[in-house]
mmCIF file of C-alpha atoms in Angstrom:
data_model
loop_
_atom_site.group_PDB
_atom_site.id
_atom_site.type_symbol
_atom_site.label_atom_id
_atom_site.label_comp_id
_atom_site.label_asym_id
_atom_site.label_seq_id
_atom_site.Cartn_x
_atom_site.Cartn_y
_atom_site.Cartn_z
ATOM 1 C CA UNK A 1 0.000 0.000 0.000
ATOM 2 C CA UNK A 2 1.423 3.123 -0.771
ATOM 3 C CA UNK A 3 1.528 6.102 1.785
ATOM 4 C CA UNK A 4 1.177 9.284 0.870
ATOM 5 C CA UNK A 5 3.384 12.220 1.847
ATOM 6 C CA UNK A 6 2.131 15.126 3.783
ATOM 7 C CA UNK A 7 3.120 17.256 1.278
ATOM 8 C CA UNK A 8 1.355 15.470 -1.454
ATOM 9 C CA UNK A 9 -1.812 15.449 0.929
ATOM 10 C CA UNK A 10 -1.483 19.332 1.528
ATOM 11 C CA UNK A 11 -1.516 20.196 -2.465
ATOM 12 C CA UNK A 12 -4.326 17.543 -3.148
ATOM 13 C CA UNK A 13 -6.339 19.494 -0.546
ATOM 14 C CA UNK A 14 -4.904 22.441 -1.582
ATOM 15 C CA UNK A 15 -6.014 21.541 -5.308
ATOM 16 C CA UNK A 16 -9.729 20.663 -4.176
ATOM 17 C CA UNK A 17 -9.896 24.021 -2.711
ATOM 18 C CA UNK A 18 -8.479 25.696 -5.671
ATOM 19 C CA UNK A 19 -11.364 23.449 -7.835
ATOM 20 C CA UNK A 20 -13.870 23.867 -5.101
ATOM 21 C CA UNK A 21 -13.313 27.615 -4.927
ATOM 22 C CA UNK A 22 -13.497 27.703 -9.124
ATOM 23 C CA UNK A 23 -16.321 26.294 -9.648
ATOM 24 C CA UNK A 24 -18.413 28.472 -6.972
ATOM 25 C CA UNK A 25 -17.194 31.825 -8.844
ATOM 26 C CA UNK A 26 -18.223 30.411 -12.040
ATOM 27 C CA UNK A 27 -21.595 29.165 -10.754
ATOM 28 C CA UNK A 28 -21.363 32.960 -8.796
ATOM 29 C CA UNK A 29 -21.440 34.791 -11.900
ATOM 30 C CA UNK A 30 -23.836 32.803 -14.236
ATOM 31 C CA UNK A 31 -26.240 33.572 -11.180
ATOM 32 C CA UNK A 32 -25.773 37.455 -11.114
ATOM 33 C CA UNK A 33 -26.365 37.545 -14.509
ATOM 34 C CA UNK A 34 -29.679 35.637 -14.418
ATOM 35 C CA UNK A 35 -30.774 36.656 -11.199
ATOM 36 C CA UNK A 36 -29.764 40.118 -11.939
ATOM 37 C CA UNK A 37 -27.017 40.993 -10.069
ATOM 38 C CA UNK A 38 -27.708 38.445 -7.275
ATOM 39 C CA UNK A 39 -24.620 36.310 -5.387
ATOM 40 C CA UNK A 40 -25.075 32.185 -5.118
ATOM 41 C CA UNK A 41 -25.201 32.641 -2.019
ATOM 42 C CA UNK A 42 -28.217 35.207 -1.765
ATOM 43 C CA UNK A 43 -30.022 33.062 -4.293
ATOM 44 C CA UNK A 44 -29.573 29.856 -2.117
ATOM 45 C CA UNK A 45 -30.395 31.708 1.288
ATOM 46 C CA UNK A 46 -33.675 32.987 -0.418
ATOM 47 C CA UNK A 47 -34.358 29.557 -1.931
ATOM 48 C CA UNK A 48 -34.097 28.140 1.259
ATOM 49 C CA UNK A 49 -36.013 30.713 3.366
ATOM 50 C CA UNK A 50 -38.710 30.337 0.809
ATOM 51 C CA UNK A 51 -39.138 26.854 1.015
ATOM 52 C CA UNK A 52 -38.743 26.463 5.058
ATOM 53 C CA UNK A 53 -41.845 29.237 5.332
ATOM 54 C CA UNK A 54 -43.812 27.107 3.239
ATOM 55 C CA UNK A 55 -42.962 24.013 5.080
ATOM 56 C CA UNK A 56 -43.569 26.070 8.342
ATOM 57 C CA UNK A 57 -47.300 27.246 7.341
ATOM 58 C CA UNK A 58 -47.813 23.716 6.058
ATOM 59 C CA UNK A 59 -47.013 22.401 9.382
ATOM 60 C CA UNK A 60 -49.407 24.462 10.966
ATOM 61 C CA UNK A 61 -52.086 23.675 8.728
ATOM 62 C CA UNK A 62 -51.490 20.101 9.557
ATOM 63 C CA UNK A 63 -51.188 20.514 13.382
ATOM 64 C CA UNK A 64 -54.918 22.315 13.069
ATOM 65 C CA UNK A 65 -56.238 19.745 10.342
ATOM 66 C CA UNK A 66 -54.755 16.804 11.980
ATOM 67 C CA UNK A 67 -54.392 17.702 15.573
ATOM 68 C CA UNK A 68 -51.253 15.571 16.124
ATOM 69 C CA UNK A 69 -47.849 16.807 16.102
ATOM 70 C CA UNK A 70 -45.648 13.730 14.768
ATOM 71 C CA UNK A 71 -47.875 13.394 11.571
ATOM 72 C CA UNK A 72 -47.436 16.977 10.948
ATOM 73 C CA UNK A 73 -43.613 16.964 11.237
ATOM 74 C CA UNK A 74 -43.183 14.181 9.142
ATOM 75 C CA UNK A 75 -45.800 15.865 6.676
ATOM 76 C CA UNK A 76 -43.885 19.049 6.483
ATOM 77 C CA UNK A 77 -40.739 17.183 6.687
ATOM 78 C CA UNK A 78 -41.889 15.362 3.151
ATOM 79 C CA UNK A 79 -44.053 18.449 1.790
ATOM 80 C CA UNK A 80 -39.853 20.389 2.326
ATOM 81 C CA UNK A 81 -38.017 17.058 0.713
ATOM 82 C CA UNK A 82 -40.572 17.157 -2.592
ATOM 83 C CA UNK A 83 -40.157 21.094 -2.277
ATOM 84 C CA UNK A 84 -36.540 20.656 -2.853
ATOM 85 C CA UNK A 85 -36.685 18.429 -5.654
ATOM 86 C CA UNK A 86 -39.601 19.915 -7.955
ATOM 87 C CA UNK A 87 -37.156 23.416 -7.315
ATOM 88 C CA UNK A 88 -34.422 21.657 -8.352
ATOM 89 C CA UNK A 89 -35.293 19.711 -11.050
ATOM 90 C CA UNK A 90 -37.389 23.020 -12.383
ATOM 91 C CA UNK A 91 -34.613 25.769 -12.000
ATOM 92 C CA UNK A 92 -31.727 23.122 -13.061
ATOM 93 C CA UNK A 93 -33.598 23.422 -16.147
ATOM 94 C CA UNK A 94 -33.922 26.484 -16.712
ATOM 95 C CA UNK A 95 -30.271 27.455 -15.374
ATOM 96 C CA UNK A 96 -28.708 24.826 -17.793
ATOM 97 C CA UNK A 97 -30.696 26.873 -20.771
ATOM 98 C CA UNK A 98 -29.796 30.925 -19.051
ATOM 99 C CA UNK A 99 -26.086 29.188 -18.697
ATOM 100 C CA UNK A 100 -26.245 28.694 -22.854
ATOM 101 C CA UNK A 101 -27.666 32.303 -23.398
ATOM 102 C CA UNK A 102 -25.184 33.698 -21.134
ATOM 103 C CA UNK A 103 -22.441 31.568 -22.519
ATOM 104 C CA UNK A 104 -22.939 32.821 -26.083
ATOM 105 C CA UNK A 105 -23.217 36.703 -24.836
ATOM 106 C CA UNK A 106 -19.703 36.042 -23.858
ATOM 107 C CA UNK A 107 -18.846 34.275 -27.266
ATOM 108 C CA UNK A 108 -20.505 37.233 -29.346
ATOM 109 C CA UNK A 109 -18.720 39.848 -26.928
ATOM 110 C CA UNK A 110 -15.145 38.000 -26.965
ATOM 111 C CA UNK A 111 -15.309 38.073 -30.861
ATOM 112 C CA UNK A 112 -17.078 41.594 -31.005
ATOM 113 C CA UNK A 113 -13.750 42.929 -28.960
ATOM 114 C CA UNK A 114 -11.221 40.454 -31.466
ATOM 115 C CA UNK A 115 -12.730 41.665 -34.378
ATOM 116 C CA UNK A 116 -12.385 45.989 -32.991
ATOM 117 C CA UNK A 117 -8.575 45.212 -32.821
ATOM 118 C CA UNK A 118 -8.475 44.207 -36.317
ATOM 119 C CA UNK A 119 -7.263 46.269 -39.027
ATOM 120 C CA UNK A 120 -9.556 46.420 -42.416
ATOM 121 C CA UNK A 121 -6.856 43.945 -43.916
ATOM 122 C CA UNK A 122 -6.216 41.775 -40.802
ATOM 123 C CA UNK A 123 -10.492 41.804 -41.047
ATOM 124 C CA UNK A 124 -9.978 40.267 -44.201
ATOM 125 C CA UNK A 125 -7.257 37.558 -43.085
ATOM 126 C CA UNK A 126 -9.749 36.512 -40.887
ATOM 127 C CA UNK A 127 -12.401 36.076 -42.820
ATOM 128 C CA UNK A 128 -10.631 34.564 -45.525
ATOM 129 C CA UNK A 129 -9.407 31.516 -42.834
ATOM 130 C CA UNK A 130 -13.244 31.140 -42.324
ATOM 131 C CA UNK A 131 -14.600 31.398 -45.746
ATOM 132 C CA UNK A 132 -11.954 28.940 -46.412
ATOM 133 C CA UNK A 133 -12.714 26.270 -43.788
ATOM 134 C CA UNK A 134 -16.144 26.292 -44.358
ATOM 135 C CA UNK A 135 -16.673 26.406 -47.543
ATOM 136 C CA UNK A 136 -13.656 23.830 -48.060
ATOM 137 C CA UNK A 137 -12.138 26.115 -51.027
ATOM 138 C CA UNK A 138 -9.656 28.649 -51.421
ATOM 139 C CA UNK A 139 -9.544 32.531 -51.498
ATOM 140 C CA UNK A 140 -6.873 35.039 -52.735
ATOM 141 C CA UNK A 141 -6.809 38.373 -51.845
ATOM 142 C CA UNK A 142 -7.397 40.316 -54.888
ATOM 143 C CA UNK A 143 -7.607 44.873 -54.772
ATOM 144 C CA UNK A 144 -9.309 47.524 -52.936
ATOM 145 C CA UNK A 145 -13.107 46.985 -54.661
ATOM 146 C CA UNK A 146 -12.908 43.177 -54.223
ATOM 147 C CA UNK A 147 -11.235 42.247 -50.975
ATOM 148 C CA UNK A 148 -11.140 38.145 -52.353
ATOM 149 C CA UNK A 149 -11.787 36.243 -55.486
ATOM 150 C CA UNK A 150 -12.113 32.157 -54.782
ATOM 151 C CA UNK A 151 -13.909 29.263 -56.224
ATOM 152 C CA UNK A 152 -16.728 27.943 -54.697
ATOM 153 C CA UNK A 153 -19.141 25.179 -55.652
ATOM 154 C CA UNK A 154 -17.182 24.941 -59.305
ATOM 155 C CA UNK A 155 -18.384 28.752 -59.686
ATOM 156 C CA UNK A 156 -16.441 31.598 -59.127
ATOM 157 C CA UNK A 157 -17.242 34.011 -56.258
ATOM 158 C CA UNK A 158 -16.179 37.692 -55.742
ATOM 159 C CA UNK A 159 -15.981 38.708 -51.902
ATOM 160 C CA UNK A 160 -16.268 41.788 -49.872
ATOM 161 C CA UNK A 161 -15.728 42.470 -46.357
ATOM 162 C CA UNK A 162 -16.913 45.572 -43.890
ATOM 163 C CA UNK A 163 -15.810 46.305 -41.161
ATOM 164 C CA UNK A 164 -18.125 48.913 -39.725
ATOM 165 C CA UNK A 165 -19.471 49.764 -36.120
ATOM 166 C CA UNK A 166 -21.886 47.027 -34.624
ATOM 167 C CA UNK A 167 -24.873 49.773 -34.702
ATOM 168 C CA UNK A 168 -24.222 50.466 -38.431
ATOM 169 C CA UNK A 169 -25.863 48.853 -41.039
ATOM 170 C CA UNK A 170 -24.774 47.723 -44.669
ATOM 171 C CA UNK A 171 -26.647 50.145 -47.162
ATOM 172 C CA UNK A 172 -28.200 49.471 -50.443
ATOM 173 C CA UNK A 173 -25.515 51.533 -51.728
ATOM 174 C CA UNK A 174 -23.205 49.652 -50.521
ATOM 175 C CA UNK A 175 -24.057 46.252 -51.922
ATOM 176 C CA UNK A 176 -24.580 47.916 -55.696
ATOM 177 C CA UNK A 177 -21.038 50.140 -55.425
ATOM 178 C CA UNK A 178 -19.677 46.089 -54.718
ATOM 179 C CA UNK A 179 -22.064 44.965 -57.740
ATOM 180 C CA UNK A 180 -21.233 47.067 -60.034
ATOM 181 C CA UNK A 181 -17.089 46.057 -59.720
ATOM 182 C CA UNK A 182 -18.398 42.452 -59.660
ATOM 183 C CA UNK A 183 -20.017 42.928 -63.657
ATOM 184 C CA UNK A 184 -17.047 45.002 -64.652
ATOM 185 C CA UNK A 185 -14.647 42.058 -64.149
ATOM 186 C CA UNK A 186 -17.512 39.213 -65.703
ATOM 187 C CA UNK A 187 -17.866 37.960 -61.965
ATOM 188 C CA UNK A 188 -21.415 36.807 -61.707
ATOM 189 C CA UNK A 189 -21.515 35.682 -57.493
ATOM 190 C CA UNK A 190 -20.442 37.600 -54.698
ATOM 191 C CA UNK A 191 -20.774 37.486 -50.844
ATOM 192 C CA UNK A 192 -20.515 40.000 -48.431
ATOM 193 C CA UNK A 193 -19.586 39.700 -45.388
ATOM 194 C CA UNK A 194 -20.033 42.024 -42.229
ATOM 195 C CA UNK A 195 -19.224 42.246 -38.776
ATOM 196 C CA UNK A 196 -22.466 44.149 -38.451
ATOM 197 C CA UNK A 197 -25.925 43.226 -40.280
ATOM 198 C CA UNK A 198 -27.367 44.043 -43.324
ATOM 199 C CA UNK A 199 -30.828 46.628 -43.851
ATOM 200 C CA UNK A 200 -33.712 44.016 -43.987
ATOM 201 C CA UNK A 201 -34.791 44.275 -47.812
ATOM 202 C CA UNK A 202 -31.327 43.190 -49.382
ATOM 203 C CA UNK A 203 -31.187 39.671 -49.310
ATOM 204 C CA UNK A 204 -34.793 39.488 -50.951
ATOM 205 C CA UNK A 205 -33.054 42.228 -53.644
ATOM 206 C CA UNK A 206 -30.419 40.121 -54.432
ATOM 207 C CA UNK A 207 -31.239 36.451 -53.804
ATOM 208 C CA UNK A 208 -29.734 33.867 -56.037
ATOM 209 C CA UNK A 209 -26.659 36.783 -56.536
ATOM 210 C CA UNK A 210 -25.020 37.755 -53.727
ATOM 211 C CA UNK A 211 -24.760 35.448 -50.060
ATOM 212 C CA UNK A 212 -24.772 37.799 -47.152
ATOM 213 C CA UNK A 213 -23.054 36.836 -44.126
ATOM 214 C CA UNK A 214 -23.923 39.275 -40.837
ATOM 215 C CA UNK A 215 -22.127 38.695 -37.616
ATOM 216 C CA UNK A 216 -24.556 36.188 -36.330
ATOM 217 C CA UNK A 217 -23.976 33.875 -39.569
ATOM 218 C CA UNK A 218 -20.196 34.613 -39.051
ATOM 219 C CA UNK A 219 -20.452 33.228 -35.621
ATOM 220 C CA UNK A 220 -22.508 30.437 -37.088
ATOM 221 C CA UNK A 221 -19.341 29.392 -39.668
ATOM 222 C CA UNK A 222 -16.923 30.191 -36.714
ATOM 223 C CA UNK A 223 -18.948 27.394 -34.161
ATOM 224 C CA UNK A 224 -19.361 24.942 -37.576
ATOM 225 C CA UNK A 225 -15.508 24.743 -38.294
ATOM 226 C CA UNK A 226 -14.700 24.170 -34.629
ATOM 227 C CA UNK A 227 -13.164 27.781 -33.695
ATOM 228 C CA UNK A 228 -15.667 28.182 -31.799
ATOM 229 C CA UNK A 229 -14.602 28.737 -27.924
ATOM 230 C CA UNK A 230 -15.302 25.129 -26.009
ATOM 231 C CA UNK A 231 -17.066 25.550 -22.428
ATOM 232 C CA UNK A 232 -13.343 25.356 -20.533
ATOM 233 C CA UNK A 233 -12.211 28.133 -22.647
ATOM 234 C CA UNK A 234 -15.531 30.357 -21.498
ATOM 235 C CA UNK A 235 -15.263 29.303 -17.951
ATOM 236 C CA UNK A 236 -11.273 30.974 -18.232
ATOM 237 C CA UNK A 237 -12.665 34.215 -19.123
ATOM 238 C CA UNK A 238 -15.074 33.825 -16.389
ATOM 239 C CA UNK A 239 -12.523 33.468 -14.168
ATOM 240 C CA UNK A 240 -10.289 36.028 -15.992
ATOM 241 C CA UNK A 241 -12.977 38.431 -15.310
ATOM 242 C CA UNK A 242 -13.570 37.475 -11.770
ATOM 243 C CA UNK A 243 -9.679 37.668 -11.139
ATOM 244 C CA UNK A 244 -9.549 41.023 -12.657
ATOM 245 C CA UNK A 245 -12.382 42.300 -10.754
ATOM 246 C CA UNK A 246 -10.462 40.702 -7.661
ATOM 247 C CA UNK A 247 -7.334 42.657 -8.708
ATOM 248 C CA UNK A 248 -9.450 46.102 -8.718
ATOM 249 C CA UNK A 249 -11.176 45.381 -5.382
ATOM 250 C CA UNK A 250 -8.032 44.155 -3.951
ATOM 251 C CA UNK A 251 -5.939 48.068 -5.101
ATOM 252 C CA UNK A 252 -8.538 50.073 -3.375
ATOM 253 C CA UNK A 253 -8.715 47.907 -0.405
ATOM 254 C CA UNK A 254 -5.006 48.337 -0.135
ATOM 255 C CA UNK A 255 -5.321 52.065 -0.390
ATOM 256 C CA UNK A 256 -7.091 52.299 2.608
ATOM 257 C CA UNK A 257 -6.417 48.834 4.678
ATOM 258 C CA UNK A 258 -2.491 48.364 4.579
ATOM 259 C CA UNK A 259 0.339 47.910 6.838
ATOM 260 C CA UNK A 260 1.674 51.242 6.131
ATOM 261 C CA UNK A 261 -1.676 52.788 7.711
ATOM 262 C CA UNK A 262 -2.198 50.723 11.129
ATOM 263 C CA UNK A 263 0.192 52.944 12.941
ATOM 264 C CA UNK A 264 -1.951 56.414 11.391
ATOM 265 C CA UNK A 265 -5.312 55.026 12.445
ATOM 266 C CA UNK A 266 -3.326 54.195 15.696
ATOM 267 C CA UNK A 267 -1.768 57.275 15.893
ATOM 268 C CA UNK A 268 -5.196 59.265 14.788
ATOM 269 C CA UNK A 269 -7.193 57.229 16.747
ATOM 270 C CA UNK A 270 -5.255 57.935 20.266
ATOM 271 C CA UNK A 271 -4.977 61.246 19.294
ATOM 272 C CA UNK A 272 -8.905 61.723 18.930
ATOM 273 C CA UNK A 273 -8.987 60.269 22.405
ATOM 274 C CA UNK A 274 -6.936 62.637 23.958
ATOM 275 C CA UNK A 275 -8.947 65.578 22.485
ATOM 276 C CA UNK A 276 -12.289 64.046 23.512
ATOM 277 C CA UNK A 277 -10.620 64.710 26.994
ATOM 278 C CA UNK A 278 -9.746 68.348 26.295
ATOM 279 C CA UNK A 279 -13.791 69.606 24.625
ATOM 280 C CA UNK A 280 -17.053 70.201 25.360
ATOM 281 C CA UNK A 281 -17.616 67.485 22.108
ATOM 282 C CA UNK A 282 -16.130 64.847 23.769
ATOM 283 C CA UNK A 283 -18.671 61.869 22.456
ATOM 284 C CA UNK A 284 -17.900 63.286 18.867
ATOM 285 C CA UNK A 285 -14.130 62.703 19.196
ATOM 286 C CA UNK A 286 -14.682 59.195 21.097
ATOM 287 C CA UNK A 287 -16.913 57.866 18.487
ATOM 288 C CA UNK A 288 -14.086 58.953 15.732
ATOM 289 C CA UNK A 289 -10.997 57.619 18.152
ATOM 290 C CA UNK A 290 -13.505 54.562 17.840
ATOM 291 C CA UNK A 291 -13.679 54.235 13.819
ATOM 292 C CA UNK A 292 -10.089 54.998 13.327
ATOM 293 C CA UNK A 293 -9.038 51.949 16.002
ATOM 294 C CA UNK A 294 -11.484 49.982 13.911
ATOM 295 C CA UNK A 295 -9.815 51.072 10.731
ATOM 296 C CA UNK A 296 -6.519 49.665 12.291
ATOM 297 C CA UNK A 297 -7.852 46.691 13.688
ATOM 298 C CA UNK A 298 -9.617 46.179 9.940
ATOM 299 C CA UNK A 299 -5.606 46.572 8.822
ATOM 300 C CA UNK A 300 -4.037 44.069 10.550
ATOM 301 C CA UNK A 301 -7.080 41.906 9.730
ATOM 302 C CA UNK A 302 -6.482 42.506 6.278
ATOM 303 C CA UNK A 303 -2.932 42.360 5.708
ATOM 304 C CA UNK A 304 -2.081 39.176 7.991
ATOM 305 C CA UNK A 305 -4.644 37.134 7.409
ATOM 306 C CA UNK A 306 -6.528 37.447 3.826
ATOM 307 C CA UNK A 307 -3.218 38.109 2.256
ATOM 308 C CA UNK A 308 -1.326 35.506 3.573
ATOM 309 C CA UNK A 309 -3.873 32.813 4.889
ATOM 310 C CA UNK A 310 -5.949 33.005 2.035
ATOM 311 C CA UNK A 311 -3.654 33.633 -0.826
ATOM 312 C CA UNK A 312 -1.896 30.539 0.675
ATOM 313 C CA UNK A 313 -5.211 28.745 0.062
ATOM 314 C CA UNK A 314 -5.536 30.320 -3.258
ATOM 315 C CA UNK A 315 -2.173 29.425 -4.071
#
């Protein structure tokens, strides 16, 4: 039998911790965007209360139906059991389905801010790797009116790509500028493609001519040629996010609970005191000599225990 070291016990627990900890802020942030800005925890501590006040006025229904107090505990016992599991089995439901809404708002919003860094060329790099894996053909870049020229289907397409603000819209005037270069070099097909979306009457305009590709079909080709983020990769930026939220929270917390300011509060706080002694306000002054010990108690708090307890645990 092997035995395991004590270090190798410490980083397992340390690693189910780490895990532990993980999934909670993951689960933490789905919920405050589907509850609307509530924590897991506020959501399960409402759940809960719900369900126990139910069970409660249940139970004293039953005590006055029944008149016997075992039969009603054990019915509001059950009644809070099949409570549990209806909730459960309703919300996991509907969480699993918010989670997949949520997930691809983070998706569309990671590619929204990929796409702004682009350049109008590196735009059309990128959409040329797409067009290419999808379709299973090849593109080459071709001048400033026609952004690619590839074959498709055993019929040659023309391409154009714009890269405009999300709020914008591609204009008729756009699509017949693009048209009109597509007939002058005998090029019958054409798609356009936009990181935006089209006015509603164009694809009607020119159906059997032209294949329009908004950024929701672009997102569509992206998730059908497997580029499309996986759930780890989503769950990262979760955690990204909720680290660089940390990292905020953690700077102004340091600006005002730090080592370097214990000995001030200290310092202000015995100082307050000592005037509360020497005034006619002297509850004033003890109530500030009061907060500023607090501040310094709040310090040492701060800096020798959360950052070196719990960034041990974190670590």
């Amino acid at each position: 039998m092997v035995k395991l070291s004590e270090k190798t016990i410490k980083n397992g627990f340390k690693q189910y911790l780490k895990d532990l900890k993980r999934r909670k802020n993951i689960k933490n942030y789905y919920l405050k965007r589907i509850k609307g800005g509530k924590s897991y925890n506020a959501v399960l501590v409402d759940s809960l209360l719900i369900k126990i006040l139910m069970s409660l006025l249940f139970f004293i229904f039953l005590i006055f139906k029944t008149k016997h107090f075992i039969i009603s505990i054990i019915g509001a016992l059950s009644f809070f059991s099949l409570a549990l599991y209806a909730s459960y089995y309703i919300k996991s439901n509907r969480y699993d389905k918010k989670v997949r809404d949520v997930n691809k708002d983070i998706v569309k919003k990671k590619i929204i801010k990929e796409i702004n860094y682009f350049t109008s060329d590196e735009f059309i790099q990128y959409v040329k790797e797409i067009l290419e894996n999808y379709y299973d053909a090849s593109f080459e870049k071709c001048g400033k009116d026609i952004d690619l020229i590839g074959k498709k289907e055993d019929e040659i397409w023309a391409v154009k790509c714009f890269k405009i603000p999300l709020e914008e819209r591609i204009s008729k005037k756009d699509i017949k500028d693009f048209k009109d270069k597509v007939d002058e070099i005998g090029i019958e097909r054409g798609i356009v493609v936009t990181n935006s979306y089209f006015i509603e009457e164009l694809e009607d305009e020119y159906e059997g001519v032209m294949e329009f590709v908004d950024f929701d079909k672009l997102i569509f080709m992206i998730k059908e040629i497997g580029e499309y983020p996986s759930k780890e990769e989503i769950e990262d930026i979760i955690i990204n996010r909720y680290n660089e939220n940390k990292r905020k929270v953690s700077e102004k917390k340091g600006k005002i609970f730090s080592k370097t300011k214990v000995i001030k509060y200290l310092f202000l706080s015995f100082s307050l005191y000592i005037l509360s002694k020497m005034t006619i306000y002297r509850s004033y002054y003890i109530v500030m000599a009061f907060i500023s010990l607090s501040l310094a108690i709040v310090s040492i708090f701060y800096e020798y225990f959360y950052k070196i307890v719990m960034k041990d645990i974190e670590e």
